[in-house]
PDB file of C-alpha atoms in Angstrom:
ATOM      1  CA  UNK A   1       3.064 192.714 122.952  1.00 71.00           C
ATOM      2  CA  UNK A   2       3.720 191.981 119.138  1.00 66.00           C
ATOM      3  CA  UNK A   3       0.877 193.775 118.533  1.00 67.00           C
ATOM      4  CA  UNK A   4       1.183 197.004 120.881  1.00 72.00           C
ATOM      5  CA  UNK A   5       4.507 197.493 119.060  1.00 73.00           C
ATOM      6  CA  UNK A   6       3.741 196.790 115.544  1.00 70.00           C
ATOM      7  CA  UNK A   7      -0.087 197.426 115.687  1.00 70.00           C
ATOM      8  CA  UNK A   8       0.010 199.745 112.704  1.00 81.00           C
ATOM      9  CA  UNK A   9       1.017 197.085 110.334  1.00 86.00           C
ATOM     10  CA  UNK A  10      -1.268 194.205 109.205  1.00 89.00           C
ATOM     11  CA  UNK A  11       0.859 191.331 109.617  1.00 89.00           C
ATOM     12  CA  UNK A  12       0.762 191.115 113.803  1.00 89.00           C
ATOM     13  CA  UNK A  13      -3.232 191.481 113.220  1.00 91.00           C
ATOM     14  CA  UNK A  14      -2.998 188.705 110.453  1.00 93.00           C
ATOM     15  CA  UNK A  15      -0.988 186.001 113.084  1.00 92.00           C
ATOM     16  CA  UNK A  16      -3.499 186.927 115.835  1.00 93.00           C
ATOM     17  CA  UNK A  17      -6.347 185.916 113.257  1.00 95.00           C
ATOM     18  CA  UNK A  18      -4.773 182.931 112.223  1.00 94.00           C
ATOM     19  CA  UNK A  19      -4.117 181.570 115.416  1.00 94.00           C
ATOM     20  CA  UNK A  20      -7.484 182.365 116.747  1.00 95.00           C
ATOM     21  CA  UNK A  21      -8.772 180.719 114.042  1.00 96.00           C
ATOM     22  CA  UNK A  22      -6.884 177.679 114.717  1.00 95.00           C
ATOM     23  CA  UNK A  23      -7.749 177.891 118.022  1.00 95.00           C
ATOM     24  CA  UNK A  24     -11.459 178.008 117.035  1.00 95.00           C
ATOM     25  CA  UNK A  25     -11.696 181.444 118.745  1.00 96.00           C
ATOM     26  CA  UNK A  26     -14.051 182.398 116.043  1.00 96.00           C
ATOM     27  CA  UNK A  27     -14.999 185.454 117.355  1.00 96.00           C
ATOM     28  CA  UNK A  28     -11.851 186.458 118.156  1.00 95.00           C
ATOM     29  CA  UNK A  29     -10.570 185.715 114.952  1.00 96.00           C
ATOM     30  CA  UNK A  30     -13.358 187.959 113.295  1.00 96.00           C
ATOM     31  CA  UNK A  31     -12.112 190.760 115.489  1.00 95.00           C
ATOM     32  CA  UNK A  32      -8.729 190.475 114.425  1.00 93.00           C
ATOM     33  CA  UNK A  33      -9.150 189.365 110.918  1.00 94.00           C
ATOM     34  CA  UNK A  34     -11.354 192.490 110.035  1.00 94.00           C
ATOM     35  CA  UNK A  35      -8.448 194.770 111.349  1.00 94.00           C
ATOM     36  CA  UNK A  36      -6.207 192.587 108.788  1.00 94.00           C
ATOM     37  CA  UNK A  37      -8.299 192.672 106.148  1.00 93.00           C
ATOM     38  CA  UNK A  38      -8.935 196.785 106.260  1.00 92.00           C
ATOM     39  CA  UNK A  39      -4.880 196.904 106.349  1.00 92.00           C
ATOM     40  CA  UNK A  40      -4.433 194.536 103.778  1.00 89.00           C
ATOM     41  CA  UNK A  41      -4.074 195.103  99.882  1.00 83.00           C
ATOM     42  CA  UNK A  42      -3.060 192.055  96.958  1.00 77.00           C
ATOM     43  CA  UNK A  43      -2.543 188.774  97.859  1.00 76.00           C
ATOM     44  CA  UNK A  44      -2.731 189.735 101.291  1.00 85.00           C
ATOM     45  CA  UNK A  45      -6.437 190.813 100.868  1.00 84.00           C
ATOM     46  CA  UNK A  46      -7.477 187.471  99.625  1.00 82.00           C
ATOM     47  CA  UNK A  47      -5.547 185.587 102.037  1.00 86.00           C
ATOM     48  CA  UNK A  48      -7.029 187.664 104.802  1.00 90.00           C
ATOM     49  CA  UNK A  49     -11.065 187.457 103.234  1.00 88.00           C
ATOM     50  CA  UNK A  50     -10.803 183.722 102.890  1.00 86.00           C
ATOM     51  CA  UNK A  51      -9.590 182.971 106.485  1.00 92.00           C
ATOM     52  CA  UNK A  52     -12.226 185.755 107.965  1.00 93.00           C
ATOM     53  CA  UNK A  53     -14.739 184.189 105.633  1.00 89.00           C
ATOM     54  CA  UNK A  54     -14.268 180.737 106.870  1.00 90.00           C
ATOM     55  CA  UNK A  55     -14.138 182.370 110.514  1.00 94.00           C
ATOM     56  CA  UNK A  56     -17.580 183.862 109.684  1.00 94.00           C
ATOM     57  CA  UNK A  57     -18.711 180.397 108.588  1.00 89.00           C
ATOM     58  CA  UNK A  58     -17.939 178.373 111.542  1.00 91.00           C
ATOM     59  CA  UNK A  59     -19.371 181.253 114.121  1.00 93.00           C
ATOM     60  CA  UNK A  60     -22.662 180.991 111.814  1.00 89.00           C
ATOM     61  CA  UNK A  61     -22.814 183.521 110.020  1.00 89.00           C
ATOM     62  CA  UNK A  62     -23.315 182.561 107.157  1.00 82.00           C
ATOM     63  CA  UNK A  63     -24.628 185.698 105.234  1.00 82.00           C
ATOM     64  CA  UNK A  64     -21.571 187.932 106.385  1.00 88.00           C
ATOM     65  CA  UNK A  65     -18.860 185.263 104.950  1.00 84.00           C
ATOM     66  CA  UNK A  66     -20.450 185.262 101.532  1.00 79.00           C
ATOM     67  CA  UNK A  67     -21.028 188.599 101.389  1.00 83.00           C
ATOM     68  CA  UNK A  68     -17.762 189.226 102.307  1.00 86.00           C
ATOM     69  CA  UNK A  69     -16.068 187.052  99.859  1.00 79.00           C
ATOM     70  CA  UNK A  70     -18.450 188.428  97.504  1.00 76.00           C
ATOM     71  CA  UNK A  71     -17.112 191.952  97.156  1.00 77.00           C
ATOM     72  CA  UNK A  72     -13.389 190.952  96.909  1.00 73.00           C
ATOM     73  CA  UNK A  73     -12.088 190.691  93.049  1.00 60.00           C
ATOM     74  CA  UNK A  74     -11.871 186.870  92.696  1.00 64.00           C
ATOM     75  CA  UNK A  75      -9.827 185.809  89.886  1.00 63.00           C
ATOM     76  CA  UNK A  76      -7.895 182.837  89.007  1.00 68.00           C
ATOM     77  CA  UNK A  77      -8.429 181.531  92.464  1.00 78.00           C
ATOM     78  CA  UNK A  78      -9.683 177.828  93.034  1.00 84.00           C
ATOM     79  CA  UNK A  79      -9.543 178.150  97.197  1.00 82.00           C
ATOM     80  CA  UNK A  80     -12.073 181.385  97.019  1.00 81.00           C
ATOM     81  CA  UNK A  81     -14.532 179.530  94.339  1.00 85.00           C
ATOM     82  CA  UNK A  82     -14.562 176.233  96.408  1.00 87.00           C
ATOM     83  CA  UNK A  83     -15.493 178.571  99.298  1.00 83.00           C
ATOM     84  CA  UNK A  84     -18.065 180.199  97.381  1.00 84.00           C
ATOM     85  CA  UNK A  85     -19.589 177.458  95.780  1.00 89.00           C
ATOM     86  CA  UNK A  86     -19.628 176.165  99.813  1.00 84.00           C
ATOM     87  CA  UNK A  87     -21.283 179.802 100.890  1.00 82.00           C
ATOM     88  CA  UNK A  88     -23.656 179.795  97.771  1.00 84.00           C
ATOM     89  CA  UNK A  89     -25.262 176.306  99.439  1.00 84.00           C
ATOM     90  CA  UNK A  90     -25.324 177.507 102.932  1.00 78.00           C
ATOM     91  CA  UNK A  91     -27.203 180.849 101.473  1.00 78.00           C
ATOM     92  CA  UNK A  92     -29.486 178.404 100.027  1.00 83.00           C
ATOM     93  CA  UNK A  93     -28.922 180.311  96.458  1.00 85.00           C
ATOM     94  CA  UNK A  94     -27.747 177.091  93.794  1.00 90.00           C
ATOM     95  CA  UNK A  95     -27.418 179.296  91.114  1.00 93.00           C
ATOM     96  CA  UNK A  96     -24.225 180.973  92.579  1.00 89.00           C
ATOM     97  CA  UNK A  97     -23.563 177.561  93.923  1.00 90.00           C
ATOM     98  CA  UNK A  98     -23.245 176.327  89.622  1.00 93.00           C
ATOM     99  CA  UNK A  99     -21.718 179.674  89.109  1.00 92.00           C
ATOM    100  CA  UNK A 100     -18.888 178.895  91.603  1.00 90.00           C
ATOM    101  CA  UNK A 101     -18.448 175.387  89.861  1.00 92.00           C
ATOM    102  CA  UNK A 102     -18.380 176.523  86.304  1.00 94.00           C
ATOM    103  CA  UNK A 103     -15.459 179.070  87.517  1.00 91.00           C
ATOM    104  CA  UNK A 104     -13.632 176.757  89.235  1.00 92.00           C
ATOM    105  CA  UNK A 105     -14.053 174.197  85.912  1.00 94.00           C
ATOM    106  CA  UNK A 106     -12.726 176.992  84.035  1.00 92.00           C
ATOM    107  CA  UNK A 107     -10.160 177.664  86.457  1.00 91.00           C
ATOM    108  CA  UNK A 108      -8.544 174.002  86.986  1.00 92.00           C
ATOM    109  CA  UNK A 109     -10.614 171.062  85.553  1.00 94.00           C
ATOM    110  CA  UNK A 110      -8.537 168.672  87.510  1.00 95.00           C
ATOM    111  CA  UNK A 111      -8.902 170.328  90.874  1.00 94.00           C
ATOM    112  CA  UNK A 112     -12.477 171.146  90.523  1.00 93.00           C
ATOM    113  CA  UNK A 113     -13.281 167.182  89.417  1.00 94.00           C
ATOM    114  CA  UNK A 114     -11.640 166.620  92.908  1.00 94.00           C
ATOM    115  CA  UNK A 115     -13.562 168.944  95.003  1.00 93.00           C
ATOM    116  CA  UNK A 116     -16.880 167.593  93.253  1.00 89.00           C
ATOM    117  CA  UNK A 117     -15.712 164.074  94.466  1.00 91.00           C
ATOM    118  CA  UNK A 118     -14.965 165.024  98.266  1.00 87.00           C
ATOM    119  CA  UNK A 119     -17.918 167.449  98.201  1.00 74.00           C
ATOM    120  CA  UNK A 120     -20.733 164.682  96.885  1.00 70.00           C
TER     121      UNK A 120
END
């Protein structure tokens, strides 16, 4: 209903997403969560490509979530290099995979020590 009477904005798409997601209605989540992400701009944009991203993960496909994350103007951002370091393994391509780590390093030393820890 939320969406029928607000489905021009992004934000009723953006809920649907993230509770699908929750959910683990993956593919539901993708539907959603590309809607979101075409209506979304800023912060929003990133927010939306990281949760469609992991949804692409966890359905297994793994190509679409890096490529995805891949186009979007990643700056300053530990969450989206963690997630691409992630996608860089699962595409079996390391050198992104260092890339990713060396950004987050620059990023946050502290934060990217951590993530080595939990990750190895």
């Amino acid at each position: 209903e939320f969406v029928e009477r607000f489905g021009q904005d992004m934000m009723p798409h953006f809920l649907l997403m993230k509770s699908a997601f929750w959910l683990k209605r993956f593919e539901e989540a993708i539907t959603e969560g590309r809607v979101a992400f075409n209506m979304s701009s800023g912060d929003d944009l990133l927010t939306c490509g990281i949760i469609l991203s992991s949804a692409y993960y966890l359905n297994g496909n793994n190509n679409d979530c890096y490529a995805l994350l891949s186009r979007l103007k990643i700056e300053q951002s530990a969450d989206a290099e963690k997630l691409m370091f992630i996608y860089s393994l699962a595409a079996k391509d390391e050198g992104a995979a260092i890339e990713h780590i060396n950004k987050l390093y620059r990023i946050n030393r502290r934060i990217a020590e951590e993530f080595i820890m939990k990750f190895l």
